[in-house]
mmCIF file of C-alpha atoms and ligand atoms in Angstrom:
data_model
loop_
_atom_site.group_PDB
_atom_site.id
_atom_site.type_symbol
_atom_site.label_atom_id
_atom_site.label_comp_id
_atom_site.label_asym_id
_atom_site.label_seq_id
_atom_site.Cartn_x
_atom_site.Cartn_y
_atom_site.Cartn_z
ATOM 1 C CA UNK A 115 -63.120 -15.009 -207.237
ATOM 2 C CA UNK A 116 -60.048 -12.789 -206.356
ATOM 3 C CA UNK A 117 -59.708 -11.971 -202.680
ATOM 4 C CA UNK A 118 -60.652 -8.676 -200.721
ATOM 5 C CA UNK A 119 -58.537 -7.440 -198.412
ATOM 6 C CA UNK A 120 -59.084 -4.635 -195.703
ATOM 7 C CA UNK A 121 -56.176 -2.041 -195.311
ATOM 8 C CA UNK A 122 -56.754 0.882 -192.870
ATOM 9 C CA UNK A 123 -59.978 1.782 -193.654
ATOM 10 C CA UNK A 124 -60.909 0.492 -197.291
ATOM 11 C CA UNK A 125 -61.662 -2.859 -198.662
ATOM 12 C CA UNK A 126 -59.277 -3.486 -202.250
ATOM 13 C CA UNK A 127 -58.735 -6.187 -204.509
ATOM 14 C CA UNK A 128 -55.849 -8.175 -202.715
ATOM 15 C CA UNK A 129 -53.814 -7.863 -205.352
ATOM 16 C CA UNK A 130 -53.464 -4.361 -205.305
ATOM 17 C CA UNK A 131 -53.536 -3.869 -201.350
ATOM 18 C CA UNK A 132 -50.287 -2.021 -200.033
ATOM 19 C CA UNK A 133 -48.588 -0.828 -196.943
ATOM 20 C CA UNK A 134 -46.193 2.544 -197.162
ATOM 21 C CA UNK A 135 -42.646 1.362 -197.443
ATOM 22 C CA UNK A 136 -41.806 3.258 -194.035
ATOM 23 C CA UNK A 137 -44.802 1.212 -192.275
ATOM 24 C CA UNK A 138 -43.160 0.044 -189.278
ATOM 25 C CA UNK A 139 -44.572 -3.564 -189.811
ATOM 26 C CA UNK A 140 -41.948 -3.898 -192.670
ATOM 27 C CA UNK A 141 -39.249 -1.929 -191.447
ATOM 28 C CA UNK A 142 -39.065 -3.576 -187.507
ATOM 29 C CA UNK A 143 -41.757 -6.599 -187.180
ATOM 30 C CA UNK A 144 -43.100 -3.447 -184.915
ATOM 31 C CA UNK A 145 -46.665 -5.260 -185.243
ATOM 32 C CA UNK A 146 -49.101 -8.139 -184.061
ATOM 33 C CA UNK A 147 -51.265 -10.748 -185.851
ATOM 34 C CA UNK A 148 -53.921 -13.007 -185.105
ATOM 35 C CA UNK A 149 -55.253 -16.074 -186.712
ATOM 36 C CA UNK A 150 -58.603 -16.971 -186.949
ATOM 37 C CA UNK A 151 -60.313 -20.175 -188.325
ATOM 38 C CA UNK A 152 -64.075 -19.871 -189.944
ATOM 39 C CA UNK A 153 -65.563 -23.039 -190.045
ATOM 40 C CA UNK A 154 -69.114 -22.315 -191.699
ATOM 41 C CA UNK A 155 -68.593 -18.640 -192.181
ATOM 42 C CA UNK A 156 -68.420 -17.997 -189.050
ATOM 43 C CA UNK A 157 -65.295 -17.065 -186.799
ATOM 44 C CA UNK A 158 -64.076 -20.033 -183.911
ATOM 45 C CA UNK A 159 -62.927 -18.722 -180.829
ATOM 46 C CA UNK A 160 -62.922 -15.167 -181.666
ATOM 47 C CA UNK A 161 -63.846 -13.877 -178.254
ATOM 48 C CA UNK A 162 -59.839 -15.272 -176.800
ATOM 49 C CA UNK A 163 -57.904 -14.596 -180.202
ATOM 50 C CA UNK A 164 -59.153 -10.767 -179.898
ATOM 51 C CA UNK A 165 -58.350 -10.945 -176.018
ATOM 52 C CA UNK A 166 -54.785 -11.986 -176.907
ATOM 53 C CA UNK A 167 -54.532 -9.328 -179.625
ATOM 54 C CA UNK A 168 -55.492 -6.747 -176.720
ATOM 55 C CA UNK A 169 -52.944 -8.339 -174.852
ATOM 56 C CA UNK A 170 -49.986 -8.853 -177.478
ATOM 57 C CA UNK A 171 -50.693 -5.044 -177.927
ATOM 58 C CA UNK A 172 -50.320 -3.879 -174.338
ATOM 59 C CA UNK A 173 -47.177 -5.998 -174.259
ATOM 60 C CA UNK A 174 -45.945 -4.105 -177.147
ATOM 61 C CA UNK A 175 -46.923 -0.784 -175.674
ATOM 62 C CA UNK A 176 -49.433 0.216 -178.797
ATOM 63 C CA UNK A 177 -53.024 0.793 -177.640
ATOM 64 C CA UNK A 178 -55.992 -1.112 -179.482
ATOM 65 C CA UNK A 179 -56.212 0.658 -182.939
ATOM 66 C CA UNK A 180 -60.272 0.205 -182.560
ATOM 67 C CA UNK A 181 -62.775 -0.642 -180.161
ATOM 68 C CA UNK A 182 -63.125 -4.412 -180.154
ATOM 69 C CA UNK A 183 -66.760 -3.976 -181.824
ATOM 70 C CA UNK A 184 -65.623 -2.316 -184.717
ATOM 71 C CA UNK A 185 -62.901 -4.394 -185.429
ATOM 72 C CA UNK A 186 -65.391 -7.333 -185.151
ATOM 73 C CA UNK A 187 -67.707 -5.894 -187.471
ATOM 74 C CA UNK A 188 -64.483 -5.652 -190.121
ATOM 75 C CA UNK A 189 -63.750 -8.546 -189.398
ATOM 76 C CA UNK A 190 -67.576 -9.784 -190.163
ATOM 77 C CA UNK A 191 -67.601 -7.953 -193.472
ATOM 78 C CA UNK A 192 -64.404 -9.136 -194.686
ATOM 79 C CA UNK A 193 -65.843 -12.522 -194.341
ATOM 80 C CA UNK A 194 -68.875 -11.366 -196.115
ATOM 81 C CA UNK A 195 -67.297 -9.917 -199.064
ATOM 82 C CA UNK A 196 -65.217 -12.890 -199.428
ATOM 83 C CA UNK A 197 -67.827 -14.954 -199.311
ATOM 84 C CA UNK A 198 -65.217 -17.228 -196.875
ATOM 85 C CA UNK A 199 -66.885 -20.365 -195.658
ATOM 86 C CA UNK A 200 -64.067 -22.538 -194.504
ATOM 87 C CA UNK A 201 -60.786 -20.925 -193.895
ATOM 88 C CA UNK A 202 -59.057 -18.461 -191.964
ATOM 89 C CA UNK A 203 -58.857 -14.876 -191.243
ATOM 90 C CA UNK A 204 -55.486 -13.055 -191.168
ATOM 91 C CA UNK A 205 -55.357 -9.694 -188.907
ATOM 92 C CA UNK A 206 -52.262 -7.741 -188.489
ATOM 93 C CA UNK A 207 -52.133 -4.048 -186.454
ATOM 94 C CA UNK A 208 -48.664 -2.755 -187.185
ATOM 95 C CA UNK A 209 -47.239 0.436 -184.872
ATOM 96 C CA UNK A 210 -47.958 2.722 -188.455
ATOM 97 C CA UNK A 211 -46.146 4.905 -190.330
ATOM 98 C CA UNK A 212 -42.820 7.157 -189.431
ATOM 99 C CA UNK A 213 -39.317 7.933 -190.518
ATOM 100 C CA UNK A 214 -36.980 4.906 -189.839
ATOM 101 C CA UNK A 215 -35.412 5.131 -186.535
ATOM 102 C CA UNK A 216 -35.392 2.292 -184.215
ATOM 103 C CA UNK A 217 -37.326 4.415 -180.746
ATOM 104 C CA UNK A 218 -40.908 4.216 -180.618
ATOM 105 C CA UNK A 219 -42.245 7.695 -182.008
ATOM 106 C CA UNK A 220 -42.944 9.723 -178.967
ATOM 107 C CA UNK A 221 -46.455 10.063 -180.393
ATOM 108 C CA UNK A 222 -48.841 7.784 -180.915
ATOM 109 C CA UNK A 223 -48.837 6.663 -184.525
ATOM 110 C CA UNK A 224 -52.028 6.015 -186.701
ATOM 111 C CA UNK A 225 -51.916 2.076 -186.486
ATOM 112 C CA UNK A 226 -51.967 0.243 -190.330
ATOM 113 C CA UNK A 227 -54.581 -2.726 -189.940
ATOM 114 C CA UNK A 228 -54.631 -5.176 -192.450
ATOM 115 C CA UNK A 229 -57.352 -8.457 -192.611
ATOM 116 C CA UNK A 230 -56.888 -11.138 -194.793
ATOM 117 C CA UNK A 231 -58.613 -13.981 -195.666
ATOM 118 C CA UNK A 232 -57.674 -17.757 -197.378
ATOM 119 C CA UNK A 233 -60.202 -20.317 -198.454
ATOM 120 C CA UNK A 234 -59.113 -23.571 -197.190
ATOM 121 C CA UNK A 235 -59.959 -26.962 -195.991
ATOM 122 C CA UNK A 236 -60.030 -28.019 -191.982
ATOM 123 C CA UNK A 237 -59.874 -30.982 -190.964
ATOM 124 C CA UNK A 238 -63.307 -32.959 -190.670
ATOM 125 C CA UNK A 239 -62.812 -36.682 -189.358
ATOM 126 C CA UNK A 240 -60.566 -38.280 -186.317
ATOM 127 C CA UNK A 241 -60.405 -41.674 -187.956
ATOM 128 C CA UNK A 242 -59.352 -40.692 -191.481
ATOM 129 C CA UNK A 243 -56.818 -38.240 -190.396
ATOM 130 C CA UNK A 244 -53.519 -38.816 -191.578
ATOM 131 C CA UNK A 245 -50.469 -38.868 -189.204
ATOM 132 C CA UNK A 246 -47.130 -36.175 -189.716
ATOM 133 C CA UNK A 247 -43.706 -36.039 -188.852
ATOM 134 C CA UNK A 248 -41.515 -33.278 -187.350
ATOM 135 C CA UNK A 249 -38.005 -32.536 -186.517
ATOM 136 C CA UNK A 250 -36.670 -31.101 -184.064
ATOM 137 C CA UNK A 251 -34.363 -27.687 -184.439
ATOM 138 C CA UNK A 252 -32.790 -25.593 -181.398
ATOM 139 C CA UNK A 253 -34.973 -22.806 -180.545
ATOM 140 C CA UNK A 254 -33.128 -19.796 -181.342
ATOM 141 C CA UNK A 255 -36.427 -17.170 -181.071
ATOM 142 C CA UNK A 256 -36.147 -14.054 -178.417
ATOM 143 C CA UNK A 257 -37.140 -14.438 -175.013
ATOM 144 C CA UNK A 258 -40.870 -12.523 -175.572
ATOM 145 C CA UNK A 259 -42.609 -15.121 -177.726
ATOM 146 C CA UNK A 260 -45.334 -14.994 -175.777
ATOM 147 C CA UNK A 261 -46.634 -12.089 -177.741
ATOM 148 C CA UNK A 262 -47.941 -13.196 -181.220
ATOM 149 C CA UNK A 263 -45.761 -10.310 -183.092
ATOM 150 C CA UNK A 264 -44.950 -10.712 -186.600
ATOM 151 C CA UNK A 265 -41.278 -10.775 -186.289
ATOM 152 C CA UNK A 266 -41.483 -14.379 -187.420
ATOM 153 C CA UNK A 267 -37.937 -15.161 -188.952
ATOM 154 C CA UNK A 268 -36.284 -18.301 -186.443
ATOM 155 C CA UNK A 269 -40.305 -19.740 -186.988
ATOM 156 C CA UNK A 270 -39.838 -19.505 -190.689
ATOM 157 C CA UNK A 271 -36.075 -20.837 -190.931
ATOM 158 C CA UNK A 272 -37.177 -24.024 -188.600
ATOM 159 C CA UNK A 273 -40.313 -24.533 -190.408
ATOM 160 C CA UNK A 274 -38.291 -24.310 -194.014
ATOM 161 C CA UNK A 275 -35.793 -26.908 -192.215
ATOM 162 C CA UNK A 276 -38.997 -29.462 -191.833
ATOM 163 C CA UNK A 277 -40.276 -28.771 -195.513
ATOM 164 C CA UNK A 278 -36.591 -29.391 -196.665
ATOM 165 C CA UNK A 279 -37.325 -32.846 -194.731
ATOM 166 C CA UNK A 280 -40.273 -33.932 -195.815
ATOM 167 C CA UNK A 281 -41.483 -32.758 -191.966
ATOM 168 C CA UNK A 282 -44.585 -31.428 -191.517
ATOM 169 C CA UNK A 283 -43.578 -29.201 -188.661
ATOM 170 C CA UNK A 284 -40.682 -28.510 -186.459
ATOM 171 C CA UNK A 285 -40.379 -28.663 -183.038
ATOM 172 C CA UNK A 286 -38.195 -25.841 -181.302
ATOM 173 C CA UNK A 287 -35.869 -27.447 -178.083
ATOM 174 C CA UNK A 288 -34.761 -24.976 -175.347
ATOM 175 C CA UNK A 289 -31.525 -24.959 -173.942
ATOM 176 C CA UNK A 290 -32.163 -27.740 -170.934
ATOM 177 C CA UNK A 291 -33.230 -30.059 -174.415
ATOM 178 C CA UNK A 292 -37.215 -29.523 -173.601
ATOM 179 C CA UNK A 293 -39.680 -28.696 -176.749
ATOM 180 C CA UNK A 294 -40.699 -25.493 -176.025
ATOM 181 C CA UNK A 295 -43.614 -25.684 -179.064
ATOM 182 C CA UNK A 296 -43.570 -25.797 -182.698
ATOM 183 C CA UNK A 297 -42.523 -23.055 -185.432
ATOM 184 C CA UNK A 298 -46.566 -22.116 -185.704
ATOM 185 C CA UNK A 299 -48.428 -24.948 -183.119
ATOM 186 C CA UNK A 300 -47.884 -25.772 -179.897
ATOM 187 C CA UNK A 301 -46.211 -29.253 -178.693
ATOM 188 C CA UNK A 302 -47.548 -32.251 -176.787
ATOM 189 C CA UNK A 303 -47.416 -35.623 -175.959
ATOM 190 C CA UNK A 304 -49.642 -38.652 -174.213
ATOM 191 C CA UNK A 305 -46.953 -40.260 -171.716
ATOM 192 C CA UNK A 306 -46.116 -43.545 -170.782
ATOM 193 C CA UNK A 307 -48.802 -42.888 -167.815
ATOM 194 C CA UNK A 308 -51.240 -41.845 -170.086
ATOM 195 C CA UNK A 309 -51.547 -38.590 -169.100
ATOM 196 C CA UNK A 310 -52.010 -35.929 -171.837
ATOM 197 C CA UNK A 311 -48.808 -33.591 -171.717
ATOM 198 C CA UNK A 312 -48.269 -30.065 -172.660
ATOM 199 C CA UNK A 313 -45.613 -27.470 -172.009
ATOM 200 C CA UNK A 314 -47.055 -24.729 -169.137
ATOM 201 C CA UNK A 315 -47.693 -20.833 -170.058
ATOM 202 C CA UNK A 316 -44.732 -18.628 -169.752
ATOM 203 C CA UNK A 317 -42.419 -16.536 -171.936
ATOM 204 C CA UNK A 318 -41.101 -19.111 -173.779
ATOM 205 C CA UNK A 319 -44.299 -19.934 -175.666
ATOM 206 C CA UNK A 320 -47.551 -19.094 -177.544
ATOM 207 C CA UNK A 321 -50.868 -19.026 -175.166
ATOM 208 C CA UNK A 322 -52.312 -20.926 -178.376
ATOM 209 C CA UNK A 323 -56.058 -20.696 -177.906
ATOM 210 C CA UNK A 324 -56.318 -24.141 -179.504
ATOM 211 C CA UNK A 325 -54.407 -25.164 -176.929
ATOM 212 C CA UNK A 326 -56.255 -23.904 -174.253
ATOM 213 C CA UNK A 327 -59.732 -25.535 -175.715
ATOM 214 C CA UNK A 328 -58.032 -28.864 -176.611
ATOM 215 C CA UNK A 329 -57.165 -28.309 -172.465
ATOM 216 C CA UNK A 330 -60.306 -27.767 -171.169
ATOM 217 C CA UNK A 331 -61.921 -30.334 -173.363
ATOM 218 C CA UNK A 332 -59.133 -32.976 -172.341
ATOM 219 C CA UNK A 333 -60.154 -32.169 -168.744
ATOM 220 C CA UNK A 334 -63.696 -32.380 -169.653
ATOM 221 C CA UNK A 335 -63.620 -35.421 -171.500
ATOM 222 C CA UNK A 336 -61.480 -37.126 -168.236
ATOM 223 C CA UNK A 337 -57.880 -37.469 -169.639
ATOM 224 C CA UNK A 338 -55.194 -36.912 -166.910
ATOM 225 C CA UNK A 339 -53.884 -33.511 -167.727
ATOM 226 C CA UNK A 340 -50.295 -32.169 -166.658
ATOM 227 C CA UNK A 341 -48.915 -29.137 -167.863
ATOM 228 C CA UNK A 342 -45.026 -29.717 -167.312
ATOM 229 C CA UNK A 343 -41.964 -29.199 -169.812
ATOM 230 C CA UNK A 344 -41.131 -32.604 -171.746
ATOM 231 C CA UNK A 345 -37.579 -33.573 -173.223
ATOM 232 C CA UNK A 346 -37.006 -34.595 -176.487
ATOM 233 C CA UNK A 347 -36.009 -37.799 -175.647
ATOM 234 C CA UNK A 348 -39.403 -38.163 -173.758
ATOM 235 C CA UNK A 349 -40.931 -37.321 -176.872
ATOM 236 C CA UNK A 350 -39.772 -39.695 -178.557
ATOM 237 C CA UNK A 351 -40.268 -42.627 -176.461
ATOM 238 C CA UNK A 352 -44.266 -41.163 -175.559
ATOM 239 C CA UNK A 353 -47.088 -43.245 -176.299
ATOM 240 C CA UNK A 354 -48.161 -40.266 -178.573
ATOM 241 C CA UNK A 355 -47.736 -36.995 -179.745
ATOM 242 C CA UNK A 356 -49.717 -34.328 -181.639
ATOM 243 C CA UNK A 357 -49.784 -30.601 -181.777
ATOM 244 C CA UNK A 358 -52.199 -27.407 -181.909
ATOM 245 C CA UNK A 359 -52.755 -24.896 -183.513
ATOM 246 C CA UNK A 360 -55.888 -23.007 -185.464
ATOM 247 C CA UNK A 361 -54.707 -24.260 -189.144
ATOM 248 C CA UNK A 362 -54.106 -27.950 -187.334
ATOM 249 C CA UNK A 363 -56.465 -28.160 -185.292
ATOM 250 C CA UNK A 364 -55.362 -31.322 -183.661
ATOM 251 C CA UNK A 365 -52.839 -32.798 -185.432
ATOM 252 C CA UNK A 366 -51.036 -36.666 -184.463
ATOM 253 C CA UNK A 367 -47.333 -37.041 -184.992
ATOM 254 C CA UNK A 368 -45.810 -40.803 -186.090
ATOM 255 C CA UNK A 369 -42.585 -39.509 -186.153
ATOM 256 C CA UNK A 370 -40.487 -37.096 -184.363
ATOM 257 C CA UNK A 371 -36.610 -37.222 -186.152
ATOM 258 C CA UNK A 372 -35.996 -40.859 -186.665
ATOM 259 C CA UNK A 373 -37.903 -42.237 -184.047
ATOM 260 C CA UNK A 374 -41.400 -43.892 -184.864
ATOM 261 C CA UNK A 375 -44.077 -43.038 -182.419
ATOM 262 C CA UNK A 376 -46.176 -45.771 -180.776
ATOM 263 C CA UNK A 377 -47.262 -48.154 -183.419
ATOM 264 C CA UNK A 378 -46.354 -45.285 -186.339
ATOM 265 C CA UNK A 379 -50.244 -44.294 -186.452
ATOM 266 C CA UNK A 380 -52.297 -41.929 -185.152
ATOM 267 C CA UNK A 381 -52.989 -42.495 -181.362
ATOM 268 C CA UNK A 382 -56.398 -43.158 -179.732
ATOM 269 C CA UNK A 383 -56.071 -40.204 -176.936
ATOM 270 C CA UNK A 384 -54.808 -37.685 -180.358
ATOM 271 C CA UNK A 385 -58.081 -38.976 -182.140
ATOM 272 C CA UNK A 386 -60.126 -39.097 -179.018
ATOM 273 C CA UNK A 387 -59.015 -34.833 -178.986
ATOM 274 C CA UNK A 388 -59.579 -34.043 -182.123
ATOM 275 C CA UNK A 389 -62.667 -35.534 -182.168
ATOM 276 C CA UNK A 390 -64.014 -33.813 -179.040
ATOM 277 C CA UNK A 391 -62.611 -30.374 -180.736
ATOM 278 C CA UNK A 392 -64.231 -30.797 -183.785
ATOM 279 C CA UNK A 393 -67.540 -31.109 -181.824
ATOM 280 C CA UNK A 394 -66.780 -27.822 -179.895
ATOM 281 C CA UNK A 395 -65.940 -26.557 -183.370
ATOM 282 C CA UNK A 396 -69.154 -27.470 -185.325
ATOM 283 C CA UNK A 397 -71.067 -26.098 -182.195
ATOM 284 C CA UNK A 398 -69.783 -22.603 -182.129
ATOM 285 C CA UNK A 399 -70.585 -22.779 -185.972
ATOM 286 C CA UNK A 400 -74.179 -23.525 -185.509
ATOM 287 C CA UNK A 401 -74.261 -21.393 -182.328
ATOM 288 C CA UNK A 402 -72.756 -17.971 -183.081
HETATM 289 N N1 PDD B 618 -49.705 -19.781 -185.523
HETATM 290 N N2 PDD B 618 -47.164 -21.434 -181.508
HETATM 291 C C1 PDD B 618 -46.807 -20.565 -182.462
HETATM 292 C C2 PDD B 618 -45.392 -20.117 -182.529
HETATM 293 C C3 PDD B 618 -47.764 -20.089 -183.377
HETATM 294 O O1 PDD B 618 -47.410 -19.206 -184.326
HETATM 295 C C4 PDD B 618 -49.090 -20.566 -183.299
HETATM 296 C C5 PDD B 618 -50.160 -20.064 -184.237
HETATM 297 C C6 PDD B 618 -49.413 -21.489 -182.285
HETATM 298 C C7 PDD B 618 -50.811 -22.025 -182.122
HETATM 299 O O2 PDD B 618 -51.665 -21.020 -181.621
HETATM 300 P P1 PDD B 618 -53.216 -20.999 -181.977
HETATM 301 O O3 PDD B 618 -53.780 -22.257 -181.459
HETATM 302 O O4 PDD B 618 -53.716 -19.802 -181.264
HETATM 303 O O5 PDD B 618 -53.329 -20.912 -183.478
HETATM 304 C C8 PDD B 618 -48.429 -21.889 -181.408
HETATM 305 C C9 PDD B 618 -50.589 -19.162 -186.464
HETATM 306 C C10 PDD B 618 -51.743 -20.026 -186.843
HETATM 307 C C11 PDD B 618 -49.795 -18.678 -187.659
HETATM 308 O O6 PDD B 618 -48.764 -18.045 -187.422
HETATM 309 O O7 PDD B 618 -50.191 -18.891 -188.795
#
């Protein structure tokens, strides 16, 4: 079945959706994306991915180009008329459509929304799951990348650096040699107390919202939780390591570079996680 895609207004075979060349989304990243799994046809954790789009917006100075319940109800019947069970949901809002010229139009442009969809296994069972490497490449993003924008280019050149080594992700290292997060997940690690590790909020990462439900359920479930940075070299040496993120879901990492981590399987505390999240998954499923 060939895809639908929504683009400002009308639903079109994918293959002939378009943006105007001068769309600012092309011309300066001037946009924002989300990315939603659907487990079951129906969205997972929509209510905090369209909370961060309102946010990522704001930051960006560009007000919502809908009211959240319309964009919901797109969202809903681009689903529908993909007939998308398992996958995910692409939505980008770019600032719209002007002559090139690097100021923000002193009026408000008409926004260009676009919604996507892919069909595509998730992940389905903590003891079959199959371990991944990364490397590790400096972090040369700008200092915002707390805002989910689309200017994606340093992501895209680390994560091509992995593929090139077999990797399945990268890990970006700040200046001070911590792991600020991955090119499109967010970093962990279990530590040599046990605790489960993650790098705190600020501007120097994604708020994933996988992250923040693998953090409440790690708290739930009674795991020692400390959100502090974490050096490489800890990394390597942790009892585990995994990342986030809504493709990944929870994902354990056997090697990080050359180093092996723990006994070069996936960890108990990583499979304990994804377990617990792909109960909270399969409940919002049967819930919404
Ligand atoms: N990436 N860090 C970065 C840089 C990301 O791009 C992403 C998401 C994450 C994980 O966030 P979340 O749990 O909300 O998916 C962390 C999306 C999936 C992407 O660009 O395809």
């Amino acid at each position: 079945m060939s895809r639908i895609a929504y683009v400002n207004g009308r639903y079109v075979p994918q293959a002939a959706a378009a943006l105007n060349v001068e769309d600012r989304g092309t011309q300066f990243a001037d946009g924002v994306y989300e990315v939603m799994a659907v487990v079951g046809g129906r969205l997972i954790d929509e209510v905090p991915h369209l909370d961060r789009l309102r946010r990522s917006l704001a930051e960006i100075e560009m007000r919502p180009s809908m009211a959240a319940g319309a964009l919901r109800a797109i969202l809903r019947e681009t689903i529908a008329r993909n007939r998308l069970v398992d996958g995910i949901v692409y939505l980008q809002i770019n600032r719209g459509v002007a002559p090139r010229a690097h100021a923000f139009p002193a009026q408000d442009l008409a926004p260009s929304t676009v919604i996507t969809v892919k069909h595509m296994g998730l992940p389905r069972d903590p003891d079959t799951v199959a371990g991944v490497a990364v490397i590790t490449q400096p972090d040369i993003r700008w200092k915002r990348v707390d805002v989910k924008t689309v200017g994606l280019l340093a992501n895209c050149m680390a994560k091509s650096r992995a593929t090139e080594a077999g990797a399945y992700e990268a890990w970006l290292v700040d200046g001070d040699g911590d792991v600020t997060e991955g090119s499109s997940t967010n970093a962990w690690i279990v530590d040599r107390d046990g605790s489960v590790v993650t790098r705190p909020l600020g501007n120097d990462i994604l708020p994933g919202i996988t992250r923040a439900s693998v953090l409440a359920l790690a708290r739930g479930h009674g795991f020692t939780v400390v959100e502090r940075p974490f050096t490489v070299a800890e990394a390597k040496s942790a009892r585990e390591a995994f990342l986030t993120g809504t493709t990944a879901f929870v994902k354990p990492i056997v090697r990080i570079d050359d180093a092996v981590i723990g006994n070069g399987h996936p960890g108990l505390a990583t499979r304990a996680l994804l377990g617990h999240y792909l109960d909270y998954v399969a409940g919002q499923g049967a819930a919404a």
